[in-house]
């Protein structure tokens, strides 16, 4: 028990103390915090108000038509008039909502320009400083990526603890400095866009995931994890390389590594759907040594094992087609038996049998296809779920800039015209 | 159950009287239906008016909220212009400090790894973490004012 307490433990992914991203974004989004709910609320309110008006017009017309006070000709006129008016009201509502949306964006852009004018010169001075901070942190990590941690160091729990905690600290400094550098560059691009009259720049807002992927590819060097993977996992030697220690010690980097491996050793655009599959990590635990023991006890193995088990458990349940195969086989046998038994009307039996088989086969093929599709849909959902969790634990934050796109008043009005038709 | 005739029990002097009464009754029924329809329509109209006024109030509330935001941003911008020179100087100082600590760490890492060396590295890394945090906080403040 005491031994367990003293034992160096690797961090568990997903348990984050405080994210600098959240702290930084809290104030960056001060405009968005007020503007986004406003734009959404406005669209909803205007839309629902005009919709209510349109419904009321229809209701009045129905009331009038429920009486027998009007001739057939006038009833038709009332019905057509009410429909046209309510559709027009819907259309005006949609157009008005788009107009107000654009007006808000224009108002906020004036303010954004003021901010950009005041801050751009300062940010230009800050960019080289953040770059330098990042380079400093990179130098420290680069000095260690190829360094070997001997089995003596790894076997001693005190030194192992220090190695892992130092690696975590170094990675944290590097990631934060990388993130701030990217964020300042992003703000610079945004200010330039605002000054040119655009609502947003074409630069994607960085997240800690962006920083992690850059660090993984450029500093930890993904190339080392390609090919036969000997460097990491078959581990013929009894030591660990610095880059391996970083991946094992840093929870966000662990998740980044698993994403990379599960996406056939590449990173894809986070906004795209991904068929993530937990990678088969080429670890050979047969020859136990100090290095393998560290890998075996890492969160990397436990996360990947849990995800692999989740998928394999689901796959073991099967897609239910085995039962279909058995039932189909039995039916075929039944038809053959009938052919033998009813020998007094063999030709008739054969014809009937062929027709029955044809119907059965087509039904069976359809059913099996449906079962397979349902199975793969569920499997895909599980894969997406795992991928989304890994991305979140690797620091990914989704950002939607479409709200800053201006709306076309005419298009919105035309859409509104057909909404309730 | 047999349907009751509303004219049951009324004695008519002649057919003309009966027809007149029936015509009057029909007329009264039409008036009642019309009043009902008018009531429904008035209700719907009041609903329309209420919705429109709600929307107008909502839009002016949102306009006011936006005005408040703009005023706050203007105020922050004025504050930003005042503190920039001081903060720039501080930022340069911290950046210089980070350079010095980094050099010390790089120097320390050159030697053989031992428990003592790892402990010293840990202390230096803590110092660097603090300096980096101050540096990042400064940028954060500078950008967010």
XYZ file of C-alpha atoms in Angstrom:
566
model
C 0.000 0.000 0.000
C 2.793 2.359 1.064
C 4.724 1.285 -1.964
C 1.760 2.140 -4.155
C 1.489 5.620 -2.695
C 5.144 6.339 -3.422
C 4.892 4.923 -6.908
C 5.188 7.423 -9.734
C 1.836 7.745 -11.404
C 1.124 8.855 -14.905
C -1.574 11.477 -15.413
C -5.021 10.425 -16.466
C -6.237 12.079 -19.636
C -9.191 14.387 -19.427
C -8.589 15.555 -15.867
C -7.486 19.098 -16.515
C -6.585 21.565 -13.763
C -7.128 24.877 -15.472
C -6.917 25.513 -19.131
C -5.167 28.704 -20.263
C -7.409 28.580 -23.305
C -10.529 28.988 -21.224
C -8.974 31.818 -19.229
C -7.819 33.635 -22.342
C -10.997 33.070 -24.291
C -13.131 34.311 -21.434
C -12.253 37.878 -22.264
C -11.552 37.459 -25.951
C -15.152 36.500 -26.454
C -16.581 39.462 -24.566
C -18.006 40.761 -27.837
C -19.336 37.346 -28.763
C -20.895 36.762 -25.353
C -23.122 39.739 -25.871
C -23.470 39.605 -29.612
C -24.128 35.920 -30.226
C -27.092 35.532 -27.857
C -28.422 38.804 -29.203
C -28.319 37.681 -32.789
C -29.840 34.291 -31.980
C -32.493 35.780 -29.717
C -33.337 38.415 -32.263
C -33.762 35.917 -35.077
C -35.965 33.702 -32.889
C -38.138 36.533 -31.545
C -38.743 38.212 -34.866
C -39.365 34.905 -36.548
C -41.835 33.732 -33.903
C -43.658 37.108 -33.784
C -44.171 37.236 -37.530
C -45.121 33.587 -37.522
C -47.774 34.290 -34.874
C -49.132 37.164 -36.932
C -49.280 34.920 -39.973
C -51.057 32.198 -37.955
C -53.544 34.753 -36.620
C -54.396 35.852 -40.153
C -55.051 32.242 -41.114
C -57.166 31.790 -37.987
C -59.304 34.864 -38.820
C -59.856 33.545 -42.325
C -60.888 30.131 -40.974
C -63.344 31.838 -38.596
C -64.891 33.787 -41.445
C -65.112 30.715 -43.650
C -66.781 28.722 -40.879
C -69.873 30.922 -41.194
C -72.333 30.816 -44.047
C -72.350 34.589 -44.456
C -70.381 34.586 -47.714
C -71.061 33.366 -51.172
C -68.847 30.654 -52.686
C -67.011 33.264 -54.779
C -66.269 35.435 -51.740
C -65.188 32.419 -49.692
C -62.573 31.598 -52.353
C -61.417 35.226 -52.340
C -61.068 35.200 -48.551
C -59.130 31.907 -48.571
C -56.704 33.088 -51.263
C -56.308 36.531 -49.682
C -55.539 35.050 -46.251
C -52.986 32.590 -47.635
C -51.196 35.269 -49.678
C -51.170 37.722 -46.740
C -49.858 35.170 -44.236
C -47.126 34.022 -46.620
C -46.128 37.653 -47.225
C -46.001 38.287 -43.485
C -43.688 35.280 -43.063
C -41.492 36.538 -45.865
C -41.324 40.079 -44.444
C -40.450 38.589 -41.037
C -37.545 36.582 -42.440
C -36.291 39.584 -44.428
C -36.568 41.904 -41.419
C -34.726 39.428 -39.201
C -31.856 39.251 -41.732
C -31.811 43.055 -42.016
C -31.497 43.494 -38.230
C -28.811 40.758 -38.092
C -26.737 42.626 -40.679
C -27.328 45.947 -38.947
C -25.975 44.559 -35.679
C -22.907 43.212 -37.449
C -22.303 46.604 -39.096
C -22.591 48.377 -35.745
C -20.185 45.995 -34.085
C -17.739 46.246 -36.986
C -17.343 49.989 -36.375
C -16.301 49.175 -32.816
C -14.074 46.308 -33.951
C -12.222 48.728 -36.244
C -11.600 51.080 -33.358
C -10.181 48.204 -31.306
C -8.016 47.011 -34.200
C -6.633 50.520 -34.840
C -5.639 50.913 -31.209
C -4.186 47.440 -30.693
C -2.533 46.383 -33.916
C 0.714 48.266 -33.315
C 0.987 46.766 -29.823
C 0.312 43.253 -31.052
C 3.002 43.653 -33.686
C 5.481 44.284 -30.867
C 4.194 41.318 -28.868
C 4.434 38.783 -31.725
C 8.266 38.514 -31.646
C 8.232 38.222 -27.854
C 5.796 35.282 -27.898
C 7.821 33.701 -30.692
C 10.942 33.982 -28.572
C 9.206 32.457 -25.533
C 8.110 29.542 -27.722
C 11.607 29.090 -29.132
C 13.062 29.030 -25.608
C 10.607 26.339 -24.513
C 11.255 24.408 -27.749
C 15.007 24.415 -27.084
C 14.492 22.812 -23.685
C 12.281 20.059 -25.113
C 14.437 19.552 -28.218
C 17.460 19.055 -26.007
C 15.667 16.157 -24.356
C 13.722 14.415 -27.128
C 16.646 12.197 -28.082
C 18.017 11.798 -24.584
C 17.935 8.268 -23.145
C 16.461 7.545 -19.756
C 18.305 4.453 -18.527
C 16.652 1.517 -16.786
C 18.377 2.533 -13.531
C 16.521 5.822 -13.588
C 13.229 4.209 -14.647
C 13.357 1.472 -12.023
C 13.841 3.916 -9.178
C 10.353 5.219 -8.297
C 11.701 8.549 -6.986
C 13.636 9.358 -10.125
C 10.801 8.080 -12.334
C 8.452 10.406 -10.525
C 10.836 13.330 -11.123
C 11.336 12.403 -14.788
C 7.604 12.283 -15.449
C 6.817 15.425 -13.503
C 9.639 17.395 -15.188
C 8.465 16.194 -18.610
C 4.939 17.298 -17.795
C 6.128 20.729 -16.658
C 8.282 21.188 -19.771
C 5.437 20.162 -22.040
C 3.057 22.468 -20.240
C 5.396 25.449 -20.678
C 5.926 24.568 -24.343
C 2.220 24.090 -25.082
C 1.179 27.300 -23.351
C 3.849 29.357 -25.090
C 2.906 27.789 -28.430
C -0.757 28.513 -27.815
C -0.120 32.165 -26.868
C 2.060 32.614 -29.926
C -0.675 31.173 -32.170
C -3.344 33.216 -30.422
C -1.455 36.483 -30.845
C -0.909 35.669 -34.530
C -4.611 34.910 -34.842
C -5.554 38.218 -33.206
C -3.217 40.023 -35.589
C -4.986 38.383 -38.542
C -8.370 39.267 -37.047
C -7.415 42.934 -36.532
C -6.206 43.140 -40.115
C -9.491 41.656 -41.305
C -11.553 44.101 -39.235
C -9.569 47.030 -40.583
C -10.275 45.812 -44.109
C -13.996 45.775 -43.359
C -14.339 42.024 -42.838
C -16.127 40.484 -39.866
C -13.638 37.608 -39.487
C -10.280 36.625 -40.909
C -9.676 33.374 -42.773
C -7.351 32.167 -40.015
C -8.840 29.453 -37.805
C -9.010 30.264 -34.120
C -6.341 28.159 -32.424
C -7.039 25.848 -29.517
C -4.693 23.877 -27.297
C -5.253 21.004 -29.730
C -3.683 23.139 -32.494
C -0.658 23.697 -30.262
C -0.475 19.990 -29.359
C -0.547 18.833 -32.983
C 2.161 21.325 -33.966
C 4.351 20.237 -31.060
C 3.763 16.579 -31.853
C 4.586 16.963 -35.552
C 7.470 19.431 -35.352
C 9.134 18.929 -31.992
C 8.304 15.449 -30.747
C 8.678 14.455 -34.414
C 5.933 12.211 -35.620
C 8.399 10.680 -38.089
C 9.948 8.774 -35.232
C 6.660 7.043 -34.582
C 6.272 5.872 -38.159
C 7.640 2.817 -39.885
C 8.298 -0.219 -37.777
C 7.715 1.740 -34.558
C 10.680 0.056 -33.020
C 11.759 3.188 -31.312
C 8.784 3.260 -29.032
C 7.209 -0.012 -28.563
C 9.082 -3.172 -29.316
C 11.614 -1.620 -26.994
C 14.536 -3.912 -27.408
C 16.527 -1.607 -25.218
C 15.788 -1.187 -21.570
C 15.549 2.593 -21.746
C 13.086 5.249 -22.886
C 13.775 8.156 -25.217
C 12.840 11.677 -24.186
C 10.067 11.935 -26.836
C 8.519 8.734 -25.504
C 8.548 10.111 -21.968
C 6.777 13.277 -23.152
C 4.016 11.277 -24.857
C 3.569 9.099 -21.790
C 3.788 11.857 -19.188
C 1.647 14.578 -20.738
C -2.067 13.763 -20.813
C -2.914 16.029 -23.749
C 0.002 14.734 -25.769
C -1.059 11.146 -24.980
C -4.456 11.857 -26.520
C -2.851 13.668 -29.453
C -0.652 10.616 -30.068
C -3.641 8.242 -29.967
C -5.585 10.461 -32.403
C -2.592 10.498 -34.735
C -2.146 6.724 -34.577
C -5.880 5.978 -34.888
C -6.188 8.221 -37.955
C -3.690 6.096 -39.862
C -0.833 8.228 -38.647
C -2.019 11.668 -39.667
C -4.133 14.532 -38.324
C -7.296 15.427 -40.177
C -9.320 18.636 -40.165
C -11.184 18.603 -36.817
C -14.387 19.791 -38.465
C -14.473 16.726 -40.706
C -16.035 13.431 -39.694
C -13.492 10.797 -38.858
C -13.636 7.000 -38.792
C -11.341 6.791 -35.816
C -10.314 3.307 -34.830
C -8.270 2.687 -31.661
C -4.806 1.851 -32.964
C -3.178 -1.461 -32.435
C -0.157 -0.189 -30.565
C 2.822 -2.328 -31.481
C 3.914 -2.898 -27.910
C 5.560 -6.137 -27.074
C 5.209 -6.769 -23.382
C 6.706 -10.234 -23.533
C 10.195 -9.194 -22.474
C 9.425 -7.270 -19.337
C 11.828 -4.486 -18.476
C 11.725 -1.118 -16.709
C 10.830 0.839 -19.856
C 7.988 -1.505 -20.805
C 6.703 -1.414 -17.271
C 6.388 2.403 -17.510
C 4.562 2.077 -20.851
C 2.288 -0.664 -19.523
C 1.222 1.451 -16.548
C 0.629 4.556 -18.636
C -2.759 6.147 -19.316
C -1.985 5.705 -23.019
C -2.387 1.928 -22.721
C -5.392 2.093 -20.393
C -7.257 4.589 -22.609
C -6.528 2.648 -25.770
C -7.392 -0.695 -24.184
C -10.729 0.643 -22.908
C -11.627 2.041 -26.350
C -10.536 -1.135 -28.138
C -12.606 -3.214 -25.710
C -15.649 -1.012 -26.256
C -15.470 -1.563 -30.006
C -14.610 -5.264 -29.825
C -17.463 -5.902 -27.343
C -19.857 -4.280 -29.768
C -18.453 -6.202 -32.729
C -18.726 -9.466 -30.776
C -22.458 -8.945 -30.459
C -22.463 -9.185 -34.241
C -24.836 -7.685 -36.758
C -27.485 -10.421 -36.322
C -26.995 -11.826 -39.810
C -25.886 -15.252 -38.524
C -29.424 -15.993 -37.376
C -30.743 -14.844 -40.753
C -28.351 -17.256 -42.477
C -29.575 -20.167 -40.330
C -33.262 -19.389 -40.899
C -32.666 -19.052 -44.614
C -30.791 -22.372 -44.725
C -33.642 -24.141 -42.910
C -36.182 -22.713 -45.352
C -34.143 -23.976 -48.299
C -34.007 -27.445 -46.756
C -37.776 -27.288 -46.205
C -38.385 -26.525 -49.885
C -36.135 -29.427 -50.982
C -37.968 -31.796 -48.606
C -41.282 -30.682 -50.076
C -39.971 -31.402 -53.590
C -39.072 -34.945 -52.544
C -42.283 -35.615 -50.641
C -44.615 -34.244 -53.288
C -43.268 -36.473 -56.074
C -46.788 -36.887 -57.514
C -46.674 -33.307 -58.672
C -42.966 -32.837 -59.171
C -43.099 -30.256 -61.928
C -45.621 -28.156 -60.088
C -43.525 -28.420 -56.936
C -40.375 -27.370 -58.788
C -42.069 -24.288 -60.255
C -43.584 -23.348 -56.926
C -40.273 -24.025 -55.207
C -38.327 -21.782 -57.611
C -40.807 -18.943 -57.120
C -40.707 -19.361 -53.345
C -36.896 -19.434 -53.376
C -36.799 -16.280 -55.514
C -39.046 -14.405 -53.114
C -37.164 -15.726 -50.097
C -33.759 -14.824 -51.518
C -34.764 -11.248 -52.347
C -36.337 -10.769 -48.914
C -33.380 -12.325 -47.220
C -30.827 -10.194 -49.078
C -32.800 -7.056 -48.189
C -33.074 -7.996 -44.534
C -29.383 -8.857 -44.227
C -28.461 -5.570 -45.896
C -30.628 -3.613 -43.439
C -29.130 -5.429 -40.456
C -25.612 -4.771 -41.685
C -26.331 -1.063 -42.278
C -27.811 -0.651 -38.800
C -24.803 -2.384 -37.303
C -22.292 -0.164 -39.117
C -24.236 2.980 -38.230
C -24.018 2.072 -34.539
C -20.346 1.204 -34.873
C -19.688 4.576 -36.543
C -21.468 6.348 -33.685
C -19.210 4.618 -31.171
C -16.129 5.578 -33.228
C -17.285 9.230 -33.420
C -17.948 9.237 -29.695
C -14.453 7.973 -28.887
C -12.867 10.423 -31.325
C -14.787 13.395 -29.905
C -13.682 12.494 -26.370
C -10.034 12.140 -27.418
C -10.165 15.469 -29.261
C -11.636 17.204 -26.213
C -8.985 15.683 -23.966
C -6.342 16.829 -26.447
C -7.552 20.420 -26.006
C -9.855 20.850 -28.988
C -12.509 23.553 -28.752
C -15.059 23.995 -31.501
C -15.565 27.504 -32.808
C -18.257 28.521 -35.240
C -17.644 31.752 -37.107
C -20.657 31.424 -39.390
C -22.645 33.741 -37.117
C -20.482 36.602 -38.398
C -21.512 35.963 -41.969
C -23.893 38.582 -43.284
C -27.286 37.363 -44.461
C -28.824 38.134 -47.817
C -32.078 39.935 -47.017
C -33.660 39.024 -50.376
C -32.760 35.320 -50.087
C -34.056 35.165 -46.532
C -37.323 36.818 -47.608
C -37.738 34.350 -50.484
C -37.038 31.436 -48.105
C -39.641 32.846 -45.729
C -42.094 32.975 -48.604
C -41.976 29.213 -49.058
C -41.580 28.295 -45.394
C -45.241 27.755 -44.584
C -46.534 26.904 -48.005
C -83.718 10.164 -28.072
C -86.146 12.172 -30.085
C -85.013 15.664 -30.990
C -87.003 18.484 -29.389
C -88.529 21.027 -31.711
C -87.910 24.541 -30.362
C -91.289 25.568 -31.741
C -93.062 22.840 -29.734
C -95.623 24.201 -27.329
C -96.065 27.481 -29.239
C -99.483 28.070 -30.615
C -99.608 29.939 -33.888
C -102.572 31.813 -35.135
C -101.559 31.144 -38.707
C -98.707 29.935 -40.936
C -97.521 33.466 -41.605
C -96.880 33.988 -37.933
C -94.923 30.734 -37.760
C -92.765 31.645 -40.769
C -92.067 35.113 -39.332
C -90.940 33.599 -36.054
C -88.723 31.088 -37.821
C -87.168 33.892 -39.930
C -86.522 35.920 -36.797
C -84.909 32.930 -35.094
C -82.626 32.297 -38.071
C -81.656 35.931 -38.064
C -80.825 35.796 -34.336
C -78.708 32.681 -34.914
C -76.755 34.453 -37.686
C -76.162 37.446 -35.431
C -74.886 35.127 -32.659
C -72.532 33.332 -35.071
C -71.273 36.651 -36.436
C -70.658 37.961 -32.935
C -68.756 34.777 -32.148
C -66.609 35.177 -35.289
C -66.033 38.860 -34.548
C -65.021 37.913 -30.984
C -62.547 35.346 -32.294
C -61.126 37.820 -34.788
C -60.823 40.551 -32.163
C -58.981 38.086 -29.978
C -56.622 37.177 -32.818
C -56.100 40.882 -33.645
C -55.264 41.690 -30.041
C -52.844 38.765 -30.102
C -51.185 40.225 -33.223
C -50.908 43.686 -31.645
C -49.498 42.216 -28.441
C -46.912 40.144 -30.365
C -45.817 43.125 -32.441
C -45.415 45.314 -29.367
C -43.466 42.515 -27.643
C -41.106 42.331 -30.608
C -40.636 46.100 -30.669
C -39.832 46.082 -26.933
C -37.446 43.154 -27.428
C -35.618 44.883 -30.281
C -35.185 48.068 -28.251
C -33.930 45.993 -25.295
C -31.347 44.323 -27.521
C -30.383 47.708 -29.017
C -29.849 49.041 -25.530
C -27.749 46.010 -24.588
C -25.590 46.556 -27.656
C -25.189 50.252 -26.809
C -24.004 49.256 -23.321
C -21.479 46.835 -24.823
C -20.139 49.515 -27.166
C -19.826 51.986 -24.298
C -17.911 49.398 -22.220
C -15.597 48.638 -25.131
C -14.921 52.362 -25.654
C -14.062 52.709 -21.992
C -11.723 49.705 -22.114
C -10.024 51.119 -25.174
C -9.254 54.402 -23.417
C -7.824 52.453 -20.468
C -5.752 50.343 -22.862
C -4.099 53.427 -24.396
C -3.048 54.582 -20.930
C -1.486 51.334 -19.685
C 0.226 50.174 -22.883
C 3.647 51.854 -22.327
C 3.991 50.487 -18.783
C 2.929 46.989 -19.742
C 5.204 46.847 -22.769
C 8.156 47.597 -20.518
C 7.126 44.910 -18.026
C 6.652 42.413 -20.838
C 10.190 43.046 -22.104
C 11.558 42.571 -18.577
C 9.810 39.234 -18.081
C 10.892 38.107 -21.537
C 14.525 38.825 -20.569
C 14.056 36.833 -17.379
C 12.675 33.860 -19.334
C 15.786 33.967 -21.546
C 18.042 33.787 -18.498
C 16.190 30.895 -16.850
C 16.084 28.993 -20.161
C 19.853 29.340 -20.517
C 20.318 27.979 -17.005
C 18.057 25.000 -17.742
C 19.804 24.229 -21.021
C 23.150 24.332 -19.237
C 21.893 22.017 -16.490
C 20.460 19.529 -19.010
C 23.825 19.061 -20.670
C 25.177 16.969 -17.789
C 24.496 13.335 -16.909
C 21.070 12.592 -15.509
C 20.969 11.840 -11.807
C 18.422 12.158 -9.054
C 20.108 15.322 -7.801
C 20.226 16.761 -11.330
C 16.554 15.985 -11.857
C 15.648 17.735 -8.598
C 17.593 20.850 -9.641
C 15.879 20.760 -13.030
C 12.513 20.580 -11.267
C 13.305 23.741 -9.262
C 14.431 25.614 -12.377
C 11.352 24.443 -14.282
C 9.120 25.747 -11.503
C 10.825 29.134 -11.787
C 10.390 29.084 -15.562
C 6.733 28.093 -15.172
C 6.133 31.086 -12.933
C 7.929 33.472 -15.292
C 6.021 32.066 -18.295
C 2.772 32.409 -16.436
C 3.524 36.062 -15.620
C 4.484 36.663 -19.252
C 1.296 35.044 -20.547
C -0.839 36.865 -18.000
C 0.696 40.143 -19.090
C -0.128 39.444 -22.755
C -3.562 38.368 -21.697
C -4.149 41.606 -19.805
C -2.646 43.697 -22.559
C -4.900 42.218 -25.182
C -8.024 42.088 -23.104
C -8.127 45.566 -21.625
